[in-house]
Coordinates of C-alpha atoms in Angstrom, one line a residue:
M1 CA -11.5 -97.8 36.2
D2 CA -15.1 -96.7 36.9
G3 CA -13.8 -94.2 39.6
T4 CA -11.2 -92.9 37.1
I5 CA -13.9 -92.4 34.5
A6 CA -16.3 -90.7 37.0
T7 CA -13.5 -88.5 38.2
G8 CA -12.7 -87.5 34.6
R9 CA -16.4 -86.8 33.9
R10 CA -16.7 -84.7 37.0
A11 CA -13.6 -82.8 36.0
A12 CA -14.9 -82.3 32.5
I13 CA -18.3 -81.1 33.8
A14 CA -16.5 -78.7 36.1
S15 CA -14.4 -77.4 33.3
I16 CA -17.5 -76.9 31.1
Q17 CA -19.3 -75.1 34.0
S18 CA -16.2 -72.9 34.6
L19 CA -16.1 -72.1 30.9
T20 CA -19.8 -71.4 30.8
L21 CA -19.5 -69.1 33.8
A22 CA -16.6 -67.3 32.2
L23 CA -18.5 -66.9 28.9
L24 CA -21.5 -65.6 30.8
A25 CA -19.3 -63.2 32.7
F26 CA -17.7 -61.9 29.5
A27 CA -21.2 -61.7 27.9
F28 CA -22.4 -59.6 30.8
W29 CA -19.3 -57.4 30.6
A30 CA -19.7 -57.0 26.8
Q31 CA -23.3 -56.2 27.2
A32 CA -22.6 -53.6 29.9
A33 CA -19.8 -52.1 27.7
S34 CA -22.1 -51.9 24.7
A35 CA -24.9 -50.5 26.8
N36 CA -22.8 -47.5 27.7
A37 CA -24.9 -44.7 26.3
I38 CA -22.1 -42.2 26.2
T39 CA -19.9 -44.4 24.2
D40 CA -22.7 -45.1 21.8
E41 CA -23.6 -41.4 21.6
N42 CA -20.0 -40.4 20.8
A43 CA -19.7 -43.1 18.1
R44 CA -22.2 -41.1 16.1
P45 CA -20.9 -38.7 13.3
G46 CA -19.7 -35.4 14.6
D47 CA -20.2 -32.0 12.9
P48 CA -17.6 -29.3 13.1
G49 CA -20.3 -26.7 12.4
W50 CA -20.7 -26.1 16.1
Q51 CA -17.4 -24.2 16.0
A52 CA -18.9 -21.4 13.8
G53 CA -20.5 -19.3 16.4
V54 CA -17.8 -19.7 19.0
S55 CA -14.6 -19.5 17.0
T56 CA -14.5 -19.6 13.2
L57 CA -17.5 -17.6 12.0
V58 CA -18.7 -15.4 14.9
A59 CA -21.5 -13.0 13.9
P60 CA -21.6 -9.4 15.2
A61 CA -24.0 -9.2 18.2
S62 CA -25.6 -6.3 16.4
E63 CA -26.7 -8.7 13.6
I64 CA -28.0 -11.7 15.6
E65 CA -28.1 -12.9 19.2
G66 CA -30.5 -14.8 21.5
Y67 CA -31.0 -16.7 24.7
A68 CA -32.9 -19.7 26.0
G69 CA -35.9 -19.4 28.4
Q70 CA -34.4 -22.0 30.8
A71 CA -30.9 -23.1 31.9
S72 CA -31.7 -26.8 31.4
A73 CA -34.3 -29.2 30.2
S74 CA -35.2 -32.9 30.4
P75 CA -35.9 -35.2 27.4
G76 CA -39.3 -34.4 26.1
D77 CA -39.3 -30.8 27.4
E78 CA -39.6 -27.7 25.2
V79 CA -36.9 -25.1 25.1
Q80 CA -37.9 -21.7 23.9
F81 CA -35.4 -19.4 22.2
H82 CA -35.7 -15.6 22.1
V83 CA -33.8 -14.4 19.0
R84 CA -33.1 -11.0 17.6
A85 CA -31.9 -11.1 14.0
A86 CA -31.3 -8.4 11.4
D87 CA -31.7 -10.8 8.5
R88 CA -33.0 -14.3 7.8
Y89 CA -31.7 -17.0 10.2
R90 CA -32.1 -20.5 11.5
V91 CA -31.3 -22.1 14.9
V92 CA -28.9 -25.1 14.8
I93 CA -28.7 -27.3 17.9
Y94 CA -25.5 -29.2 18.7
R95 CA -24.6 -31.6 21.5
L96 CA -21.0 -31.1 22.7
G97 CA -18.8 -34.2 23.4
W98 CA -15.9 -36.1 21.9
Y99 CA -17.3 -37.5 18.6
G100 CA -13.9 -38.7 17.3
G101 CA -12.3 -35.4 18.1
V102 CA -14.8 -33.3 16.2
G103 CA -16.3 -32.1 19.5
G104 CA -20.0 -31.8 18.6
R105 CA -22.9 -33.4 16.9
R106 CA -25.8 -31.6 15.1
V107 CA -29.0 -32.6 16.8
A108 CA -31.7 -30.4 15.1
C109 CA -32.4 -27.3 13.1
L110 CA -35.2 -24.8 13.5
P111 CA -37.3 -24.5 11.4
S112 CA -35.3 -27.1 9.5
C113 CA -31.8 -27.6 8.1
T114 CA -32.9 -26.5 4.7
S115 CA -35.2 -23.6 5.6
D116 CA -35.0 -20.4 7.6
R117 CA -37.0 -17.7 9.3
A118 CA -37.6 -14.1 8.5
P119 CA -35.7 -11.4 10.4
A120 CA -36.8 -11.1 14.1
S121 CA -37.2 -7.7 15.6
Q122 CA -36.9 -7.2 19.3
Q123 CA -36.8 -4.3 21.7
A124 CA -33.4 -2.7 22.4
P125 CA -31.6 -3.6 25.6
P126 CA -33.2 -1.6 28.4
A127 CA -31.1 0.6 30.6
P128 CA -29.9 -1.0 33.8
D129 CA -32.2 -0.7 36.8
P130 CA -30.9 2.2 38.9
A131 CA -31.3 0.3 42.2
T132 CA -30.2 -3.2 41.3
G133 CA -28.4 -2.8 38.0
I134 CA -30.4 -5.7 36.4
V135 CA -30.8 -5.8 32.7
R136 CA -33.5 -8.2 31.4
A137 CA -33.9 -8.5 27.6
G138 CA -37.6 -9.4 27.9
W139 CA -37.8 -10.6 24.2
S140 CA -40.6 -12.7 22.8
A141 CA -40.0 -16.3 22.0
T142 CA -39.2 -16.9 18.3
D143 CA -38.3 -20.7 18.1
T144 CA -39.2 -23.8 20.1
F145 CA -37.1 -26.9 20.4
R146 CA -38.6 -30.1 21.8
V147 CA -35.8 -32.1 23.3
P148 CA -36.1 -35.6 21.8
A149 CA -37.4 -38.3 24.2
D150 CA -34.2 -40.3 23.7
A151 CA -31.8 -37.3 23.9
R152 CA -28.6 -38.0 25.8
S153 CA -27.9 -35.7 28.7
G154 CA -25.1 -33.2 28.0
Y155 CA -23.9 -29.7 27.2
Y156 CA -26.0 -28.4 24.2
L157 CA -25.3 -25.4 22.1
A158 CA -27.9 -23.4 20.2
E159 CA -26.2 -21.6 17.3
F160 CA -28.2 -18.7 15.9
V161 CA -27.1 -18.7 12.3
L162 CA -27.6 -15.9 9.7
T163 CA -28.7 -17.4 6.4
A164 CA -28.8 -14.2 4.3
G165 CA -27.0 -10.8 4.0
S166 CA -23.4 -9.9 4.2
H167 CA -22.9 -12.0 7.4
A168 CA -24.6 -15.2 6.0
G169 CA -23.1 -18.3 7.6
R170 CA -22.0 -16.4 10.7
A171 CA -23.5 -17.3 14.1
R172 CA -23.7 -16.6 17.8
P173 CA -24.2 -19.3 20.4
Y174 CA -26.2 -19.9 23.6
P175 CA -25.4 -23.0 25.8
F176 CA -27.9 -25.0 27.8
I177 CA -28.0 -28.3 29.6
V178 CA -30.1 -31.4 28.9
R179 CA -30.6 -33.3 32.1
P180 CA -30.5 -37.1 32.5
D181 CA -33.7 -39.1 32.1
A182 CA -35.2 -39.3 35.7
S183 CA -35.5 -43.1 35.3
S184 CA -31.7 -43.5 34.5
P185 CA -29.5 -41.5 36.9
P186 CA -25.8 -41.7 36.0
S187 CA -23.0 -42.9 38.3
L188 CA -21.2 -39.6 37.6
L189 CA -23.3 -36.4 37.8
V190 CA -21.7 -33.2 36.5
V191 CA -22.9 -29.9 37.7
A192 CA -22.5 -27.0 35.2
P193 CA -21.8 -23.7 37.0
V194 CA -24.5 -21.6 35.2
N195 CA -24.5 -19.1 38.2
T196 CA -20.9 -18.2 37.4
W197 CA -21.8 -17.9 33.7
Q198 CA -24.3 -15.2 34.5
A199 CA -22.2 -13.5 37.2
Y200 CA -19.5 -12.6 34.7
N201 CA -22.0 -11.9 31.8
N202 CA -22.1 -8.2 31.1
W203 CA -24.7 -8.1 28.3
G204 CA -26.5 -4.8 28.6
G205 CA -23.6 -3.3 30.4
K206 CA -23.9 -5.0 33.8
S207 CA -22.5 -8.0 35.6
L208 CA -21.7 -8.8 39.3
Y209 CA -18.3 -7.2 38.7
G210 CA -17.2 -3.7 38.4
F211 CA -14.4 -4.3 36.0
N212 CA -16.7 -5.1 33.1
S213 CA -19.8 -3.0 34.1
T214 CA -20.7 0.4 33.0
G215 CA -19.2 3.1 35.2
S216 CA -17.2 0.4 36.9
V217 CA -20.3 -0.2 39.1
A218 CA -21.4 -3.8 39.5
A219 CA -25.0 -4.9 39.6
N220 CA -26.4 -6.8 42.6
H221 CA -29.1 -8.5 40.4
V222 CA -28.4 -10.2 37.1
S223 CA -30.9 -11.9 34.8
F224 CA -30.7 -15.2 33.0
D225 CA -33.1 -13.7 30.4
R226 CA -30.5 -12.2 28.1
P227 CA -27.8 -13.3 25.6
Y228 CA -24.2 -13.8 26.6
A229 CA -22.0 -10.8 25.7
S230 CA -19.1 -13.2 24.8
A231 CA -19.5 -15.6 21.9
N232 CA -16.7 -18.0 23.0
G233 CA -17.6 -18.2 26.7
P234 CA -18.5 -19.4 29.2
V235 CA -18.4 -23.1 28.4
L236 CA -15.2 -23.0 26.3
E237 CA -13.2 -21.3 28.9
W238 CA -13.0 -23.8 31.7
E239 CA -15.3 -26.7 31.0
I240 CA -15.1 -28.0 27.5
Q241 CA -11.8 -29.9 28.1
A242 CA -13.3 -31.9 30.9
V243 CA -16.5 -32.6 28.9
R244 CA -14.5 -33.9 26.0
Y245 CA -12.4 -36.0 28.3
L246 CA -15.3 -37.6 30.1
E247 CA -17.1 -38.5 26.9
R248 CA -13.9 -39.6 25.1
N249 CA -13.4 -42.1 28.0
G250 CA -17.0 -43.3 27.8
E251 CA -17.8 -42.5 31.4
D252 CA -21.4 -43.0 32.6
V253 CA -22.0 -39.3 33.0
G254 CA -25.1 -37.0 33.1
Y255 CA -25.3 -33.3 33.5
V256 CA -27.4 -30.8 35.6
T257 CA -27.0 -27.1 36.5
D258 CA -26.7 -25.1 39.7
V259 CA -30.3 -24.1 39.3
D260 CA -31.4 -27.8 39.2
V261 CA -29.5 -28.5 42.4
D262 CA -31.2 -25.5 44.1
R263 CA -34.7 -26.7 42.9
Q264 CA -34.1 -30.4 43.6
P265 CA -31.2 -31.0 46.1
G266 CA -31.9 -34.7 46.0
V267 CA -30.6 -34.9 42.5
L268 CA -27.1 -35.1 44.0
T269 CA -27.9 -38.4 45.7
E270 CA -29.9 -40.2 43.0
M271 CA -28.0 -43.3 42.1
P272 CA -28.2 -46.0 39.4
T273 CA -30.0 -49.1 40.7
G274 CA -27.7 -51.4 42.7
L275 CA -24.9 -48.8 43.0
A276 CA -23.8 -48.1 46.6
P277 CA -23.4 -44.4 47.7
Q278 CA -19.7 -44.9 48.0
H279 CA -19.6 -45.9 44.3
G280 CA -20.9 -42.8 42.7
A281 CA -19.7 -39.2 42.4
V282 CA -20.8 -35.7 41.8
V283 CA -18.4 -33.7 39.6
I284 CA -18.2 -29.9 39.8
L285 CA -16.7 -28.4 36.7
G286 CA -14.8 -25.2 36.0
H287 CA -15.4 -22.1 38.0
S288 CA -18.4 -22.8 40.3
E289 CA -18.0 -19.6 42.4
Y290 CA -21.6 -18.8 43.2
W291 CA -23.9 -21.1 45.3
S292 CA -27.2 -20.5 47.0
K293 CA -27.7 -21.8 50.6
R294 CA -29.7 -24.7 49.2
I295 CA -26.8 -25.7 46.9
R296 CA -24.3 -25.6 49.7
D297 CA -26.7 -27.5 51.9
A298 CA -27.1 -30.1 49.2
Y299 CA -23.4 -30.7 48.8
D300 CA -23.0 -31.0 52.5
A301 CA -25.8 -33.5 52.7
Q302 CA -24.4 -35.4 49.8
V303 CA -21.0 -36.1 51.3
A304 CA -22.6 -36.7 54.8
G305 CA -24.8 -39.4 53.1
G306 CA -21.8 -41.1 51.6
R307 CA -21.7 -40.0 47.9
N308 CA -18.3 -38.8 46.6
L309 CA -17.5 -35.3 45.4
V310 CA -15.0 -34.2 42.8
A311 CA -14.1 -30.5 42.1
L312 CA -12.0 -30.3 39.0
G313 CA -11.6 -26.5 39.0
A314 CA -11.0 -23.9 41.6
D315 CA -12.5 -21.0 43.5
D316 CA -15.7 -23.0 44.1
G317 CA -18.5 -22.0 46.5
M318 CA -17.0 -18.7 47.5
W319 CA -20.1 -16.5 47.4
Q320 CA -23.6 -17.1 48.6
V321 CA -26.3 -16.0 46.3
R322 CA -30.1 -16.4 46.1
Y323 CA -32.6 -16.6 43.3
E324 CA -35.7 -14.5 42.5
D325 CA -38.2 -14.4 39.7
A326 CA -38.7 -18.2 39.5
D327 CA -34.9 -18.8 39.4
R328 CA -34.4 -16.4 36.5
T329 CA -32.6 -13.7 38.5
L330 CA -29.4 -14.1 40.5
V331 CA -29.0 -11.9 43.5
E332 CA -25.6 -11.1 45.1
Y333 CA -24.8 -8.0 47.2
R334 CA -21.3 -9.3 48.1
F335 CA -21.5 -7.8 51.7
A336 CA -24.1 -8.9 54.3
A337 CA -24.6 -5.3 55.5
A338 CA -25.7 -4.2 52.0
D339 CA -28.2 -7.0 51.6
P340 CA -31.7 -6.0 52.6
S341 CA -32.7 -9.6 53.3
P342 CA -33.8 -10.0 57.0
D343 CA -32.6 -13.6 57.1
P344 CA -29.0 -13.8 58.2
A345 CA -28.7 -17.4 56.8
T346 CA -29.5 -16.2 53.2
K347 CA -27.4 -13.0 53.2
T348 CA -25.5 -12.7 50.0
A349 CA -21.8 -12.5 51.1
S350 CA -18.8 -14.8 51.1
F351 CA -19.6 -18.1 52.9
D352 CA -16.8 -17.6 55.4
S353 CA -18.2 -14.3 56.5
L354 CA -21.8 -15.6 57.2
N355 CA -23.1 -15.9 60.7
P356 CA -22.2 -18.6 61.5
P357 CA -19.3 -18.9 59.0
R358 CA -19.4 -21.7 56.4
P359 CA -15.9 -21.7 54.9
V360 CA -15.8 -23.8 51.8
C361 CA -12.6 -25.6 53.0
E362 CA -14.9 -27.5 55.4
L363 CA -16.4 -29.1 52.3
L364 CA -13.7 -29.1 49.6
G365 CA -10.6 -29.2 51.8
V366 CA -9.1 -26.1 50.1
E367 CA -10.2 -22.5 49.6
F368 CA -9.4 -19.7 47.2
Q369 CA -5.9 -18.5 47.5
G370 CA -4.9 -16.3 44.5
L371 CA -5.6 -14.7 41.2
E372 CA -3.2 -14.6 38.3
R373 CA -2.4 -11.3 36.7
E374 CA -2.9 -11.0 33.0
G375 CA 0.1 -12.2 31.2
S376 CA 1.9 -13.8 34.2
P377 CA 3.1 -17.3 33.5
P378 CA 1.4 -20.3 35.0
G379 CA 2.9 -22.7 37.5
A380 CA 3.4 -26.4 37.5
Y381 CA 2.0 -28.9 40.0
A382 CA 4.5 -31.3 41.5
V383 CA 4.0 -34.8 42.7
P384 CA 4.9 -34.9 46.5
P385 CA 7.0 -37.9 47.6
A386 CA 4.3 -39.1 49.9
A387 CA 1.7 -39.2 47.1
A388 CA 3.7 -41.1 44.4
S389 CA 2.6 -44.5 45.8
D390 CA -1.1 -43.6 46.0
P391 CA -3.2 -46.0 43.8
W392 CA -4.5 -43.1 41.8
F393 CA -1.1 -42.7 40.3
T394 CA -1.0 -46.3 38.9
G395 CA -0.1 -46.3 35.3
T396 CA 0.4 -42.5 35.1
G397 CA 4.1 -42.7 34.6
L398 CA 4.4 -39.9 37.2
V399 CA 6.9 -40.3 40.1
A400 CA 7.8 -38.2 43.1
G401 CA 9.1 -34.8 42.0
D402 CA 7.6 -34.9 38.5
L403 CA 6.2 -31.5 37.3
L404 CA 3.0 -31.0 35.4
P405 CA 3.6 -27.8 33.3
D406 CA 0.9 -25.2 33.0
T407 CA -1.5 -26.8 35.5
V408 CA -1.6 -24.0 38.1
G409 CA -2.9 -20.6 37.4
T410 CA -5.6 -18.0 36.7
E411 CA -7.2 -18.9 40.0
W412 CA -6.1 -21.4 42.5
D413 CA -6.9 -22.9 46.0
S414 CA -4.8 -24.0 48.9
V415 CA -5.1 -25.8 52.2
V416 CA -6.3 -23.5 55.0
P417 CA -4.5 -24.1 58.4
G418 CA -7.0 -24.7 61.2
C419 CA -9.9 -25.5 58.8
N420 CA -12.4 -28.0 60.3
V421 CA -11.9 -30.8 57.8
P422 CA -10.8 -34.5 58.2
P423 CA -7.1 -35.2 57.6
L424 CA -6.0 -34.3 54.0
T425 CA -3.9 -36.3 51.6
G426 CA -1.9 -34.0 49.3
L427 CA -1.8 -35.3 45.8
F428 CA -0.3 -32.3 43.9
Q429 CA 1.4 -29.2 45.3
F430 CA 2.8 -26.0 44.0
S431 CA 4.9 -23.5 46.0
G432 CA 6.4 -20.5 44.2
T433 CA 5.5 -17.2 42.6
L434 CA 2.2 -16.6 40.7
G435 CA 0.6 -13.3 39.9
G436 CA 3.7 -11.5 41.1
K437 CA 3.7 -12.8 44.7
P438 CA 4.7 -16.0 46.6
T439 CA 1.8 -18.4 46.9
R440 CA 0.9 -22.1 47.0
A441 CA -1.7 -24.4 45.5
D442 CA -2.9 -27.8 46.6
A443 CA -4.9 -30.7 45.1
V444 CA -6.1 -32.8 47.9
R445 CA -8.4 -35.7 49.0
Y446 CA -10.0 -36.6 52.2
Q447 CA -12.6 -39.1 53.5
T448 CA -15.7 -38.2 55.6
P449 CA -17.0 -40.3 58.5
S450 CA -19.8 -41.5 56.1
G451 CA -17.2 -43.0 53.8
A452 CA -17.5 -40.4 51.1
R453 CA -14.3 -39.2 49.5
V454 CA -13.8 -35.6 48.3
F455 CA -11.2 -34.6 45.8
S456 CA -10.4 -31.0 44.9
A457 CA -8.1 -30.1 42.0
G458 CA -7.2 -26.6 43.4
S459 CA -6.6 -24.9 40.1
L460 CA -8.7 -23.7 37.1
R461 CA -6.0 -24.8 34.8
F462 CA -6.2 -28.4 36.0
E463 CA -9.0 -29.3 33.5
W464 CA -6.9 -27.9 30.6
G465 CA -4.5 -30.8 31.3
L466 CA -7.2 -33.3 30.3
D467 CA -7.7 -32.4 26.6
D468 CA -6.0 -30.4 23.9
Y469 CA -8.9 -28.2 23.0
P470 CA -7.4 -24.6 22.8
G471 CA -10.3 -22.5 24.2
P472 CA -10.5 -18.7 24.0
T473 CA -7.7 -17.8 26.4
R474 CA -5.5 -20.9 26.5
P475 CA -2.1 -20.1 25.2
S476 CA -1.1 -21.6 21.9
G477 CA 0.9 -24.8 22.2
E478 CA -0.5 -26.0 25.5
T479 CA -1.6 -29.6 25.4
A480 CA -3.1 -32.3 27.6
N481 CA -0.9 -34.1 30.1
V482 CA -1.1 -37.9 29.6
G483 CA -0.1 -38.6 33.2
L484 CA -2.9 -36.3 34.5
E485 CA -5.4 -37.9 32.2
R486 CA -4.7 -41.3 33.6
F487 CA -4.7 -39.9 37.2
V488 CA -8.2 -38.6 36.7
E489 CA -9.4 -41.8 35.1
N490 CA -8.1 -43.7 38.1
L491 CA -9.8 -41.5 40.6
L492 CA -13.1 -41.4 38.8
H493 CA -13.2 -45.2 38.3
D494 CA -12.1 -45.8 41.9
L495 CA -15.0 -43.5 43.1
V496 CA -17.6 -45.2 40.9
G497 CA -16.3 -48.7 41.6
A498 CA -15.2 -49.5 38.0
P499 CA -11.8 -50.8 36.9
S500 CA -9.5 -48.1 35.5
S501 CA -8.4 -50.4 32.7
P502 CA -11.0 -53.0 31.9
P503 CA -9.7 -55.8 29.6
P504 CA -10.7 -55.2 26.0
P505 CA -12.9 -57.9 24.4
P506 CA -11.1 -60.4 22.2
Q507 CA -10.3 -59.0 18.8
Q508 CA -11.8 -60.9 15.8
P509 CA -9.3 -61.9 13.2
P510 CA -9.2 -59.2 10.5
P511 CA -9.8 -59.9 6.8
P512 CA -6.7 -61.0 5.1
D513 CA -6.3 -57.7 3.2
I514 CA -6.6 -55.6 6.4
P515 CA -3.6 -56.5 8.6
F516 CA -4.3 -56.3 12.3
G517 CA -2.7 -53.1 13.7
G518 CA -3.3 -49.6 14.9
V519 CA -5.9 -48.7 12.2
D520 CA -8.8 -50.6 10.9
L521 CA -11.7 -49.7 8.7
L522 CA -15.3 -49.0 9.7
S523 CA -16.0 -50.9 6.5
K524 CA -13.9 -52.1 3.6
V525 CA -16.2 -50.1 1.4
V526 CA -16.6 -46.6 2.7
T527 CA -19.2 -44.0 1.6
A528 CA -17.8 -40.6 1.2
K529 CA -19.9 -38.0 3.1
H530 CA -19.4 -34.3 3.0
A531 CA -16.2 -35.0 1.1
A532 CA -14.7 -37.0 3.9
V533 CA -14.4 -40.7 5.0
R534 CA -14.0 -42.1 8.5
V535 CA -11.8 -44.9 9.7
S536 CA -11.3 -46.4 13.1
A537 CA -7.9 -46.0 14.9
W538 CA -6.6 -47.3 18.2
C539 CA -3.5 -47.2 20.3
P540 CA -2.4 -50.3 22.3
R541 CA -3.2 -50.2 26.0
T542 CA 0.5 -50.9 26.7
A543 CA 1.6 -47.6 25.1
I544 CA 3.2 -45.0 27.4
G545 CA 1.4 -41.8 26.7
R546 CA -0.7 -40.8 23.6
C547 CA 0.0 -42.4 20.3
T548 CA 0.6 -39.5 18.0
G549 CA 1.3 -39.5 14.3
T550 CA -0.3 -39.3 10.9
L551 CA -2.9 -41.2 8.8
V552 CA -2.8 -40.9 5.0
L553 CA -5.1 -42.1 2.2
G554 CA -3.7 -42.5 -1.3
K555 CA -2.1 -44.6 -3.9
R556 CA 0.8 -46.8 -2.7
R557 CA 4.0 -47.9 -4.4
S558 CA 6.9 -49.7 -2.6
G559 CA 5.2 -49.2 0.7
R560 CA 4.9 -45.4 0.4
I561 CA 1.9 -43.3 -0.5
T562 CA 2.8 -41.6 -3.8
V563 CA -0.5 -39.9 -4.6
R564 CA -2.3 -38.4 -1.5
F565 CA -6.1 -38.6 -1.3
G566 CA -6.4 -37.3 2.3
R567 CA -4.5 -36.8 5.5
A568 CA -5.3 -36.6 9.2
A569 CA -3.3 -36.1 12.4
L570 CA -3.5 -38.9 15.1
S571 CA -3.6 -38.3 18.8
L572 CA -4.9 -41.4 20.5
I573 CA -5.4 -42.4 24.1
P574 CA -4.0 -45.9 24.9
G575 CA -6.8 -48.5 24.7
V576 CA -9.4 -46.1 23.4
R577 CA -10.7 -46.6 19.9
S578 CA -11.4 -43.3 18.1
T579 CA -13.1 -42.5 14.8
I580 CA -10.9 -40.4 12.6
R581 CA -12.4 -38.1 9.9
V582 CA -10.2 -37.8 6.8
R583 CA -11.1 -35.0 4.5
L584 CA -10.6 -35.9 0.8
T585 CA -8.3 -33.8 -1.4
R586 CA -9.8 -32.0 -4.4
R587 CA -8.1 -34.5 -6.7
A588 CA -9.7 -37.4 -4.8
R589 CA -13.1 -35.7 -5.0
R590 CA -12.8 -35.2 -8.8
T591 CA -11.7 -38.9 -9.3
L592 CA -14.6 -40.0 -7.2
A593 CA -17.1 -37.9 -9.1
K594 CA -15.8 -39.1 -12.4
H595 CA -15.5 -42.9 -11.7
G596 CA -18.0 -43.3 -8.9
Q597 CA -15.4 -45.0 -6.6
L598 CA -11.9 -44.6 -5.5
R599 CA -9.6 -47.4 -4.5
A600 CA -7.1 -46.3 -1.9
W601 CA -4.7 -47.4 0.8
V602 CA -4.6 -46.3 4.4
V603 CA -1.2 -45.8 5.9
A604 CA -0.9 -44.9 9.5
S605 CA 2.2 -44.3 11.5
A606 CA 2.2 -43.4 15.2
H607 CA 4.5 -43.5 18.2
D608 CA 4.1 -43.2 21.9
R609 CA 6.4 -41.5 24.4
R610 CA 9.0 -44.3 24.1
G611 CA 9.2 -43.8 20.4
L612 CA 7.5 -47.1 19.5
T613 CA 6.5 -46.8 15.9
Q614 CA 3.6 -48.8 14.5
I615 CA 2.7 -48.8 10.8
T616 CA -0.5 -50.2 9.4
L617 CA -1.5 -50.7 5.8
A618 CA -5.1 -51.3 4.8
R619 CA -7.1 -51.2 1.5
L620 CA -10.5 -49.7 1.0
V621 CA -12.9 -48.6 -1.7
I622 CA -14.5 -45.2 -1.4
M623 CA -17.9 -44.9 -3.0

């Protein structure tokens, strides 16, 4: 009897210990999840005002424009802006991200969000230098922004907004990067291709290209000290979709620039405490075409040291450049014979024409293959039979032979026969006609002797498959590809050593008047702000593809909304909770103003790719 009791006690103690360990493990997981700074950042209210200067209310360059005195800054640093304005203006700073689909959050205003500055006169753009073609604005500083000490690393946008005159409310933008706090390196480090931004920038009449330079003669020196000629580039062309995707998924991500890598190559190998080199990655976004020798050396050293590398665009690392004037001038002669530099290792020419050659396929596994002619249709990546069983395809719904429409084009890369690179695994392939001629494109992975893995997407359009944001040249109607989104989630989480689909924490029972379902409320009592309210929506992890549908606020009768107070479209990633902003109708705003509150129902209907319909009803009071 005593032995039976003792055994029972031991079993009970063991059960309690197991339960305690399980609770401690869950508490640790929950704490880690809540500590994700990117998730917390993107839970803050977004502000659609960031779209003004890049899309909806672009000011003429003759009325206002400006630039930042540096490509990037750290928390606590000062960023000086050099603005020329024909009328009164203010500078509004936004951080780009997800923010419930809004895409940006207002961070600061200069001098404040309720005041402005007098017009700012600056010298006219100087003529291009006859020897180098360089155009440097050389304007005086007009505004200073101190990056908050707790600022989250990211893509930031300074909007130079006119506040008076016939163009009041219109703006022009200038992007810059806020680097991670040096004490908290991220597991995913994104490198923004600012060299390419300036290479194509033809403000003042010159770029590194003849097609958009005066007299069709390219410059061989371009300056960072000038505005961008295009209001909706360069960030919105090839990078914004990936930024929104990474932040929507709550990745532990930080951002630096080409210039930062050249100045401090070691930034590519800085890791969070306790994370092994094989469990971190550097991500090259967009069109990173121009690298200095130190940048290429840094990438080579990174993978040799065991840290993973991901290139989500195409035509990366094709041209070697160098910096002058404290990294504010980019030099590129394009041909070694034209470059007066006496050092053959730093000649500005294609990497594969250097002496000795350094073809980029030796680093990325692929190399530039083709350029799409304007108006020619894009191609579709296909899943090769040998790749379909790869773990990165888990949960994507993609099988051998499946096509991913519109994922290959503009510029693309392919495998180079005979390139000195470890054995490649082909993950997506295209073979057909692009730009009017037969070609092929490849997305590949390989592993180095150090254990580092390298993935190259091989197409500029690849990132467009990660988010629906339209961008300046993206054809109307093109949307994200759910299978591709999951594929990239799998590869990133594999490289950083995180589960692709971590189990969600247990849901608390909802209040009796808010049935558990696909929509819940941030609060039963919601304060209307800027004539809108926000609710929290989610799509089950078991869904196949996005949950798309509609969310409606209003009065309900017989299960239907009979008087509408607001409506918003739903496009939700499985398992990812999003904050939906619902703009109130004019009738709802009048009722709210008259009575001080508005009692409403939320009705949400959504379906996934299988057609599964989910309807949720919830009551709320809008104050």
